[in-house]
Short mmCIF file of C-alpha atoms in Angstrom, two decimals:
data_model
loop_
_atom_site.label_atom_id
_atom_site.label_comp_id
_atom_site.label_asym_id
_atom_site.label_seq_id
_atom_site.Cartn_x
_atom_site.Cartn_y
_atom_site.Cartn_z
CA MET A 1 -8.10 -2.44 -12.77
CA SER A 2 -11.10 -1.77 -10.51
CA ASP A 3 -9.16 -1.10 -7.31
CA SER A 4 -10.61 1.93 -5.54
CA VAL A 5 -7.42 2.79 -3.59
CA TYR A 6 -5.81 6.08 -4.62
CA ILE A 7 -2.07 6.67 -4.89
CA THR A 8 -0.11 9.92 -4.84
CA VAL A 9 2.68 9.91 -7.42
CA GLY A 10 5.33 12.56 -6.82
CA ILE A 11 7.80 13.77 -9.47
CA PRO A 12 10.13 16.60 -8.43
CA PHE A 13 11.81 18.16 -11.45
CA TYR A 14 14.65 20.53 -12.21
CA ASN A 15 15.51 21.43 -15.82
CA ALA A 16 14.10 18.13 -17.09
CA GLU A 17 12.52 19.32 -20.34
CA LYS A 18 14.16 16.54 -22.37
CA TYR A 19 12.51 13.70 -20.46
CA LEU A 20 9.71 15.06 -18.24
CA GLU A 21 6.91 14.53 -20.78
CA ASP A 22 7.65 10.82 -21.10
CA ALA A 23 7.82 10.50 -17.31
CA ILE A 24 4.36 12.10 -17.03
CA CYS A 25 2.99 9.83 -19.77
CA SER A 26 4.44 6.87 -17.91
CA VAL A 27 2.05 7.73 -15.06
CA ILE A 28 -0.92 8.37 -17.34
CA ALA A 29 -0.39 4.96 -19.00
CA GLN A 30 -0.70 3.06 -15.70
CA THR A 31 -3.22 0.22 -15.50
CA HIS A 32 -4.09 1.51 -12.03
CA LYS A 33 -6.05 4.69 -12.77
CA LYS A 34 -6.76 5.96 -9.25
CA TRP A 35 -3.94 8.43 -8.67
CA GLU A 36 -2.97 12.05 -8.31
CA LEU A 37 0.29 13.23 -9.85
CA ILE A 38 2.16 16.02 -8.08
CA LEU A 39 4.67 17.71 -10.41
CA LEU A 40 6.92 19.74 -8.15
CA ASN A 41 9.14 22.30 -9.84
CA ASP A 42 12.47 22.88 -8.10
CA GLY A 43 13.32 26.21 -9.70
CA SER A 44 13.74 25.10 -13.31
CA ASN A 45 14.82 27.69 -15.88
CA ASP A 46 14.11 25.61 -18.99
CA LYS A 47 10.73 24.54 -20.45
CA SER A 48 10.01 21.90 -17.82
CA LEU A 49 7.33 23.97 -16.08
CA ASP A 50 5.54 24.62 -19.39
CA ILE A 51 5.42 20.88 -20.04
CA ALA A 52 4.05 20.18 -16.56
CA VAL A 53 1.36 22.86 -16.89
CA LYS A 54 0.34 21.55 -20.32
CA TYR A 55 -0.50 18.16 -18.87
CA SER A 56 -2.23 19.57 -15.80
CA LEU A 57 -4.62 21.42 -18.10
CA VAL A 58 -5.78 18.24 -19.83
CA ASP A 59 -5.81 15.84 -16.88
CA LYS A 60 -7.41 16.95 -13.60
CA ARG A 61 -5.46 14.28 -11.69
CA ILE A 62 -2.26 16.25 -12.31
CA ARG A 63 -1.26 19.09 -10.00
CA VAL A 64 1.69 21.45 -10.54
CA ILE A 65 3.44 23.17 -7.65
CA SER A 66 6.05 25.84 -8.37
CA ASP A 67 7.59 28.49 -6.13
CA GLY A 68 10.54 29.40 -8.38
CA VAL A 69 13.16 28.32 -5.83
CA ASN A 70 15.82 25.60 -6.07
CA LYS A 71 15.56 23.79 -2.72
CA LYS A 72 17.11 20.45 -3.81
CA LEU A 73 15.66 16.95 -3.87
CA PRO A 74 15.38 16.05 -0.14
CA ASN A 75 13.34 19.18 0.56
CA ARG A 76 11.03 18.50 -2.37
CA LEU A 77 10.52 14.87 -1.39
CA ASN A 78 9.40 15.98 2.07
CA GLN A 79 7.11 18.52 0.42
CA ILE A 80 5.44 15.80 -1.63
CA ILE A 81 4.70 13.90 1.59
CA GLN A 82 3.07 17.02 3.01
CA GLU A 83 1.10 17.77 -0.16
CA SER A 84 -0.11 14.22 -0.79
CA ASN A 85 -3.82 13.53 -0.43
CA TYR A 86 -3.65 9.75 -0.21
CA ASP A 87 -2.31 7.00 2.02
CA PHE A 88 0.15 5.57 -0.53
CA ILE A 89 2.97 7.60 -2.08
CA ALA A 90 4.98 6.56 -5.14
CA ARG A 91 8.38 8.03 -6.04
CA MET A 92 9.58 8.72 -9.55
CA ASP A 93 12.41 10.79 -11.03
CA ALA A 94 11.72 13.22 -13.84
CA ASP A 95 14.09 11.58 -16.32
CA ASP A 96 12.93 7.99 -15.78
CA LEU A 97 10.08 5.76 -16.97
CA MET A 98 8.12 2.86 -15.54
CA SER A 99 6.17 -0.15 -16.75
CA ASN A 100 2.44 0.28 -17.28
CA ASP A 101 1.58 -2.03 -14.36
CA ARG A 102 4.12 -0.83 -11.80
CA LEU A 103 1.62 0.83 -9.45
CA GLU A 104 -0.88 -2.01 -9.75
CA LYS A 105 1.66 -4.67 -8.78
CA GLN A 106 3.23 -2.70 -5.94
CA LEU A 107 -0.13 -1.73 -4.45
CA LYS A 108 -1.31 -5.34 -4.49
CA ILE A 109 1.69 -6.38 -2.39
CA LEU A 110 1.18 -3.60 0.16
CA LYS A 111 -2.51 -4.44 0.50
CA ASN A 112 -1.74 -8.14 1.01
CA ASN A 113 1.09 -7.50 3.51
CA LYS A 114 -0.15 -5.15 6.21
CA GLU A 115 3.13 -5.36 8.15
CA ILE A 116 5.15 -4.06 5.18
CA ASP A 117 5.71 -0.31 4.87
CA PHE A 118 7.02 -0.01 1.33
CA VAL A 119 7.76 -1.90 -1.87
CA THR A 120 10.54 -1.34 -4.40
CA THR A 121 11.34 -3.11 -7.66
CA GLY A 122 14.01 -4.28 -10.03
CA CYS A 123 14.81 -2.04 -12.98
CA LEU A 124 15.62 -1.78 -16.62
CA THR A 125 18.33 0.69 -17.56
CA ILE A 126 17.72 2.98 -20.52
CA GLY A 127 19.84 5.41 -22.52
CA LYS A 128 19.43 9.01 -23.59
CA ASP A 129 17.26 8.05 -26.58
CA ASN A 130 15.05 5.64 -24.61
CA GLU A 131 16.99 2.62 -25.86
CA LEU A 132 17.11 -0.37 -23.52
CA THR A 133 20.64 -0.88 -22.19
CA GLY A 134 20.37 -3.48 -19.41
CA VAL A 135 18.40 -5.11 -16.62
CA SER A 136 18.88 -5.38 -12.87
CA GLU A 137 16.45 -7.68 -11.10
CA GLY A 138 15.37 -6.88 -7.57
CA ARG A 139 16.76 -8.89 -4.64
CA ASP A 140 14.32 -9.41 -1.78
CA TYR A 141 15.94 -9.40 1.65
CA GLN A 142 15.80 -7.13 4.70
CA MET A 143 18.78 -4.84 5.29
CA SER A 144 20.04 -4.11 8.78
CA ALA A 145 21.68 -0.85 9.83
CA ALA A 146 25.06 -2.60 9.64
CA ASN A 147 24.33 -3.74 6.05
CA ILE A 148 23.43 -0.20 5.05
CA LEU A 149 26.61 1.26 6.51
CA GLU A 150 28.57 -1.06 4.22
CA GLY A 151 27.09 0.86 1.28
CA VAL A 152 25.38 -2.07 -0.42
CA THR A 153 21.62 -1.72 -0.87
CA ASN A 154 18.81 -3.68 -2.48
CA ILE A 155 16.43 -0.69 -2.43
CA LEU A 156 15.92 1.28 -5.65
CA HIS A 157 14.93 4.64 -4.19
CA ALA A 158 13.04 6.04 -7.17
CA SER A 159 10.81 2.95 -7.40
CA LEU A 160 9.44 3.33 -3.87
CA LEU A 161 5.74 2.90 -3.16
CA ALA A 162 5.29 3.55 0.56
CA ARG A 163 2.58 3.99 3.10
CA LYS A 164 2.23 7.67 3.95
CA ASN A 165 2.35 6.99 7.67
CA TRP A 166 5.81 5.40 7.25
CA TYR A 167 7.00 8.49 5.40
CA ILE A 168 5.64 10.73 8.13
CA ARG A 169 7.71 8.77 10.65
CA ASN A 170 10.75 8.70 8.37
CA GLN A 171 11.32 11.94 6.51
CA TYR A 172 14.37 13.03 4.55
CA ASN A 173 17.24 14.94 6.13
CA GLU A 174 17.22 18.09 4.01
CA THR A 175 20.87 18.87 4.76
CA ILE A 176 21.98 15.70 2.96
CA VAL A 177 22.03 15.90 -0.84
CA GLN A 178 23.25 13.05 -3.10
CA ALA A 179 22.84 10.45 -0.32
CA GLU A 180 19.43 11.30 1.13
CA ASP A 181 18.17 7.77 0.46
CA PHE A 182 21.21 6.16 2.12
CA ASP A 183 20.53 8.23 5.24
CA LEU A 184 16.79 7.49 5.15
CA TRP A 185 17.29 3.70 5.09
CA LEU A 186 19.90 3.95 7.85
CA GLN A 187 17.81 6.05 10.22
CA ALA A 188 14.74 3.85 9.67
CA ALA A 189 16.79 0.69 10.30
CA LYS A 190 18.27 2.15 13.49
CA ASN A 191 14.70 2.81 14.66
CA ASN A 192 13.59 -0.75 13.74
CA ASP A 193 11.25 0.78 11.16
CA LEU A 194 12.56 -0.67 7.90
CA ASN A 195 10.08 -3.33 6.74
CA TYR A 196 9.86 -3.76 2.99
CA ILE A 197 9.57 -6.09 0.02
CA VAL A 198 11.57 -5.93 -3.20
CA ILE A 199 9.86 -7.11 -6.38
CA LYS A 200 12.19 -9.01 -8.69
CA ASP A 201 10.46 -7.70 -11.83
CA PRO A 202 12.08 -4.64 -13.50
CA LEU A 203 9.03 -2.39 -13.15
CA TYR A 204 11.08 0.82 -12.96
CA TRP A 205 13.21 2.10 -15.86
CA TYR A 206 16.25 4.05 -14.75
CA ARG A 207 18.07 6.41 -17.11
CA VAL A 208 21.58 5.60 -15.93
CA VAL A 209 23.45 7.51 -18.61
CA GLU A 210 21.98 10.80 -17.42
CA ASN A 211 22.62 10.08 -13.75
CA VAL A 212 26.20 8.83 -13.69
CA THR A 213 28.48 11.87 -13.65
CA ILE A 214 31.78 12.17 -11.85
CA GLU A 215 30.43 15.02 -9.72
CA LYS A 216 27.42 13.03 -8.54
CA ILE A 217 29.46 9.93 -7.81
CA VAL A 218 32.15 11.72 -5.81
CA ASN A 219 29.64 13.89 -3.94
CA GLY A 220 27.63 10.78 -3.15
CA TYR A 221 30.66 8.98 -1.75
CA ASN A 222 31.61 12.01 0.34
CA ALA A 223 28.09 12.25 1.76
CA GLN A 224 28.07 8.55 2.59
CA ILE A 225 31.41 8.82 4.37
CA GLU A 226 30.05 11.67 6.50
CA ILE A 227 26.90 9.68 7.33
CA ILE A 228 28.96 6.65 8.32
CA ASN A 229 31.18 8.74 10.59
CA ASN A 230 28.11 10.22 12.27
CA ASN A 231 26.14 6.99 12.68
CA TYR A 232 28.46 4.02 13.17
CA ASP A 233 28.60 4.19 16.98
CA GLY A 234 26.39 1.49 18.49
CA VAL A 235 25.93 -0.20 15.10
CA ILE A 236 29.39 -1.43 14.07
CA PHE A 237 32.85 -1.44 15.61
CA TYR A 238 35.32 1.35 14.92
CA ILE A 239 37.62 -0.96 12.95
CA SER A 240 34.70 -1.93 10.69
CA LYS A 241 33.90 1.74 10.16
CA TYR A 242 37.52 2.41 9.25
CA LYS A 243 37.49 -0.40 6.65
CA ILE A 244 34.22 0.75 5.11
CA ILE A 245 35.39 4.36 4.77
CA LYS A 246 38.67 3.17 3.28
CA LYS A 247 36.67 1.25 0.68
CA PHE A 248 34.72 4.39 -0.27
CA LYS A 249 37.95 6.38 -0.57
CA ILE A 250 39.38 3.74 -2.90
CA LYS A 251 36.19 3.92 -4.97
CA LYS A 252 36.65 7.67 -5.31
CA VAL A 253 40.18 7.20 -6.62
CA ILE A 254 38.99 4.58 -9.11
CA VAL A 255 36.12 6.65 -10.53
CA LYS A 256 38.29 9.75 -10.80
CA SER A 257 40.90 7.73 -12.70
CA LEU A 258 38.26 6.25 -15.01
CA ASP A 259 36.85 9.71 -15.66
CA THR A 260 40.31 11.10 -16.47
CA MET A 261 40.77 8.31 -19.02
CA GLY A 262 37.28 8.81 -20.46
CA LEU A 263 36.19 5.38 -19.26
CA LEU A 264 33.46 6.30 -16.80
CA LYS A 265 30.97 4.47 -19.03
CA ILE A 266 32.42 1.24 -17.63
CA LEU A 267 30.41 1.94 -14.49
CA LEU A 268 27.23 2.01 -16.56
CA LYS A 269 27.80 -1.53 -17.78
CA ARG A 270 28.56 -2.81 -14.29
CA ARG A 271 25.27 -1.52 -12.90
CA SER A 272 23.12 -3.91 -14.90
CA ASN A 273 23.09 -7.21 -16.76
CA ARG A 274 22.47 -7.95 -20.42
CA TYR A 275 18.77 -8.02 -21.29
CA ASN A 276 17.14 -10.85 -23.28
CA LYS A 277 14.59 -10.81 -26.09
CA GLU A 278 11.66 -11.32 -23.74
CA GLN A 279 12.69 -8.28 -21.71
CA LEU A 280 13.19 -6.23 -24.87
CA ASP A 281 9.70 -7.16 -26.13
CA TYR A 282 8.25 -6.32 -22.72
CA TYR A 283 9.95 -2.92 -22.76
CA ASN A 284 8.85 -2.12 -26.31
CA ASP A 285 5.22 -3.09 -25.62
CA HIS A 286 4.99 -0.88 -22.54
CA PHE A 287 6.93 1.99 -24.09
CA THR A 288 4.54 2.03 -27.06
CA LYS A 289 1.66 2.55 -24.65
CA ILE A 290 3.52 5.40 -22.94
CA GLN A 291 4.08 7.13 -26.27
CA SER A 292 0.43 6.71 -27.23
CA VAL A 293 -0.83 8.98 -24.44
CA ARG A 294 1.35 11.97 -25.30
CA VAL A 295 -0.54 15.25 -25.67
CA GLN A 296 0.01 17.00 -28.98
CA GLY A 297 1.01 20.65 -29.11
#
């Protein structure tokens, strides 16, 4: 790839020693080589920071920022925007992976569509031992504020590649944790500033098994309910708001019941479809490349 455009990749991390190295290698293995990687420590007390520093010492494109404080994800995402040196910013979570050509394909779309502010992708789902567990292809349509309030989204937050100037106009509400992306899409849509494309291809690999916990699900639903209550006026009617919130409350009851019965894993299966042999071969080929750039020691 000879493209001269640089991208800032931001990975905030908190106690991610089990998966952070592979996430870093996932960036190093990209076909698009013009990038800086900001590894932003959110007060980890495991070996995550040591891993980040190890890679920064062998690759000058990698920068580690650590202040020893746990400020939570929305704060750190805003910090990455402030620290970024380039006009395109890519999101990634510390326990996930991505295909080798993710940045190349997303950047091409942004360059060819000047009116578009960001690009997201479909995803593969992976398990705790990097095994492929499913696939969820991206669906390309534009959400309205009313769509977002209903709680159904086609945007995979962690796969975002956005123009920096859009991020400057649309920063995260640092008081909202667990639903910061839901609020971001909603506020942007209300301001007529939500213009994006979703790539069907599963370029991002989401570690669902580590992210689906009863605490995260319930806290996420509670945060969404609060956001809906604070933002429905002028977007949807009160009766619609009432129905949407009732739906979220029912979801909370369901997930709590599943958790009590030890069946929360059912939600994992519902989040993705069965993968085929072609997708498995694709995953294995790209994962082999990721593993090949690991630093020894």
